[in-house]
Structures are given as C-alpha cells and as structure tokens.
Amino acid sequence: MWRWDRWGTVEYDGPALGQAQVVRRLSGSMARGAALVGGAATVLCTAVAAVVAGVPGLWAGLLGGLLATGSALLTPALMLRTARLEPGAVMLAAFGGLAMKAIILLAALFTLGGLPGLHRMSLAVTMLVVFVATVAAEAWAGQKLQILIGSDPGSPDA
C-alpha cells in the first residue's frame, strides 16, 4: 500500500480520493520528514554545542532540539484535525501551526535562556537550526507527495 523512501517520506501506491485522504497523507509525510530531519539536526547541533560549551551546551542542545522537533509536529497535527473541513481552513491551520511554532520557540528561548545550567547561545542556535531544517523537511515532503487531482477513475463521470 505504501513504502518509505530514503528521506522518510511515504510513497503511496494508489491515488488519494478526497481532500481528507490527501491531507492525511500529506500531514503524515510531513510529520515523518520533520521528525527524521529534526532528530538528525538535534544530534549534530548537540554534538557541536557539547564541544564548544561543554556540559551546559550539551543540555542546551538536547533541550533546544527536543523543543524544536516537538513543535515541528504541531503543523501536521493541526492539519489532521482540520482534514475534513474546507481547504481554506486546512491552509489556515497550516499557517497557524507555523506561526505557533515560532511563538512557542521564542517563548521557550526567553524563558529557558537564563537558566544557569544551559548555554544560551547553544540553545538558540540549536532551536533555530532545527526549526529551519524541520520546516524545509515539511516543505520537501509536501512537494514530494504526488497528488492526483480529478475524478475517480471508476466513477461514471470519468
């Protein structure tokens, strides 16, 4: 029915019928891509932060990566919740998810940045890198997903 490609996105064998099924496939592919890329970016940023800033950099990198990757899953979750609504509502949810991610990460940075056990710059850089990487992965997954638009081949209208 479906298979993973090397980028963590899913290639489905059959066409998606209806907006809800298309949105479910798209949000699933976006979530998988964002989780894989977010995890890889977190590991890379945490390693660099640990070398540069020691243990506070390690903790800041892990926390920043966890927050940024977790917030990246907000957009696909909102899209799933609105899959059966009008297309405009789904687009608004996707945009709202992107804006909400940025607000959550800024609030977390300002709240957690002053803690004594965390390196503030490592936290900020990790959150920024993972945020950009996961948004790019979501866009890549959306671009890669093939959607057939038209009538059902088995319908009398075809």
Coordinates of C-alpha atoms in Angstrom, one line a residue:
M1 CA 0.0 0.0 0.0
W2 CA 2.8 2.5 0.9
R3 CA 6.6 2.4 1.3
W4 CA 9.1 4.7 2.9
D5 CA 11.7 6.3 0.7
R6 CA 15.2 7.2 2.0
W7 CA 14.1 10.7 3.1
G8 CA 11.4 9.4 5.5
T9 CA 8.5 10.4 3.3
V10 CA 6.0 7.9 2.1
E11 CA 5.1 6.9 -1.4
Y12 CA 1.6 5.5 -1.8
D13 CA 0.7 3.1 -4.5
G14 CA -2.9 4.2 -5.0
P15 CA -4.4 7.6 -5.6
A16 CA -5.8 9.6 -2.7
L17 CA -9.5 10.1 -3.1
G18 CA -11.0 13.2 -1.5
Q19 CA -9.4 16.1 0.4
A20 CA -9.4 14.4 3.8
Q21 CA -7.3 11.5 2.5
V22 CA -4.9 13.8 0.7
V23 CA -4.5 15.9 3.8
R24 CA -3.9 12.8 6.0
R25 CA -1.2 11.6 3.6
L26 CA 0.4 15.0 3.4
S27 CA 0.4 15.5 7.2
G28 CA 1.8 12.0 7.8
S29 CA 4.6 12.5 5.3
M30 CA 5.4 16.0 6.8
A31 CA 5.5 14.6 10.3
R32 CA 7.8 11.7 9.3
G33 CA 10.1 14.0 7.4
A34 CA 10.2 16.6 10.2
A35 CA 10.9 14.0 12.9
L36 CA 13.8 12.4 11.0
V37 CA 15.4 15.6 9.9
G38 CA 14.8 17.2 13.4
G39 CA 16.4 14.2 15.1
A40 CA 19.4 14.3 12.8
A41 CA 19.8 18.1 13.2
T42 CA 19.4 17.8 17.0
V43 CA 22.2 15.2 17.2
L44 CA 24.5 17.3 15.1
C45 CA 23.8 20.6 16.9
T46 CA 24.1 18.9 20.3
A47 CA 27.5 17.4 19.4
V48 CA 28.8 20.8 18.3
A49 CA 27.4 22.6 21.3
A50 CA 28.9 20.0 23.7
V51 CA 32.4 20.5 22.1
V52 CA 32.1 24.3 22.1
A53 CA 30.4 24.9 25.5
G54 CA 30.8 21.6 27.4
V55 CA 28.0 20.2 29.6
P56 CA 25.8 23.3 29.6
G57 CA 26.0 23.2 25.8
L58 CA 25.1 19.6 25.7
W59 CA 22.0 20.1 27.8
A60 CA 21.0 23.2 25.9
G61 CA 21.4 21.4 22.5
L62 CA 19.3 18.5 23.7
L63 CA 16.6 20.7 25.1
G64 CA 16.5 23.0 22.1
G65 CA 16.4 20.1 19.7
L66 CA 13.6 18.4 21.6
L67 CA 11.5 21.6 21.8
A68 CA 12.1 22.5 18.1
T69 CA 11.4 18.9 16.9
G70 CA 8.3 18.6 19.1
S71 CA 6.9 21.9 17.9
A72 CA 7.5 20.8 14.3
L73 CA 4.9 18.2 14.8
L74 CA 2.3 20.9 15.6
T75 CA 1.6 21.7 11.9
P76 CA 0.8 18.1 10.8
A77 CA -1.3 17.6 13.9
L78 CA -3.4 20.7 13.2
M79 CA -3.7 19.6 9.6
L80 CA -5.0 16.2 10.7
R81 CA -7.6 17.9 13.0
T82 CA -8.9 20.0 10.1
A83 CA -8.7 17.4 7.3
R84 CA -12.5 17.2 6.9
L85 CA -13.0 21.0 6.8
E86 CA -12.9 23.3 3.9
P87 CA -9.5 23.7 2.1
G88 CA -9.2 27.3 3.4
A89 CA -9.4 26.0 7.0
V90 CA -6.7 23.5 6.4
M91 CA -4.4 26.2 4.9
L92 CA -5.2 28.5 7.8
A93 CA -4.3 25.7 10.2
A94 CA -1.0 25.0 8.4
F95 CA -0.1 28.7 8.5
G96 CA -1.2 28.9 12.1
G97 CA 0.9 26.0 13.0
L98 CA 4.0 27.6 11.5
A99 CA 3.3 30.9 13.4
M100 CA 2.6 29.0 16.6
K101 CA 5.9 27.1 16.3
A102 CA 7.8 30.3 16.1
I103 CA 6.0 31.8 19.1
I104 CA 6.5 28.7 21.2
L105 CA 10.2 28.6 20.4
L106 CA 10.7 32.3 21.1
A107 CA 8.9 32.0 24.4
A108 CA 10.9 28.9 25.3
L109 CA 14.2 30.6 24.4
F110 CA 13.4 33.7 26.6
T111 CA 12.1 31.6 29.4
L112 CA 14.9 28.9 29.5
G113 CA 17.8 31.0 28.2
G114 CA 18.6 32.5 31.6
L115 CA 18.9 29.2 33.4
P116 CA 22.3 28.7 34.9
G117 CA 22.8 25.1 33.6
L118 CA 22.2 25.9 30.0
H119 CA 24.3 27.7 27.4
R120 CA 22.0 30.3 25.9
M121 CA 23.7 30.6 22.5
S122 CA 23.7 26.8 22.1
L123 CA 20.0 26.7 22.9
A124 CA 19.3 29.5 20.5
V125 CA 21.4 28.1 17.6
T126 CA 20.0 24.6 18.1
M127 CA 16.4 25.8 18.1
L128 CA 17.0 27.9 15.0
V129 CA 18.8 25.2 13.0
V130 CA 16.3 22.5 13.9
F131 CA 13.4 24.9 13.2
V132 CA 14.7 25.7 9.7
A133 CA 15.6 22.1 9.0
T134 CA 12.1 20.8 10.0
V135 CA 10.3 23.4 8.1
A136 CA 12.4 22.6 5.0
A137 CA 11.7 18.9 5.6
E138 CA 7.9 19.6 5.8
A139 CA 8.1 21.5 2.5
W140 CA 10.1 18.8 0.9
A141 CA 7.6 16.1 2.0
G142 CA 4.7 18.2 0.6
Q143 CA 6.5 18.8 -2.7
K144 CA 7.4 15.1 -3.0
L145 CA 3.9 13.7 -2.3
Q146 CA 2.2 13.1 -5.6
I147 CA -1.5 14.1 -5.6
L148 CA -3.8 13.2 -8.5
I149 CA -6.5 15.8 -9.0
G150 CA -9.5 14.8 -10.9
S151 CA -12.5 12.4 -10.8
D152 CA -12.3 8.9 -9.5
P153 CA -11.4 6.6 -12.4
G154 CA -14.2 4.2 -11.5
S155 CA -16.9 6.9 -11.3
P156 CA -19.5 7.4 -14.1
D157 CA -18.1 11.0 -14.7
A158 CA -14.7 9.6 -15.8

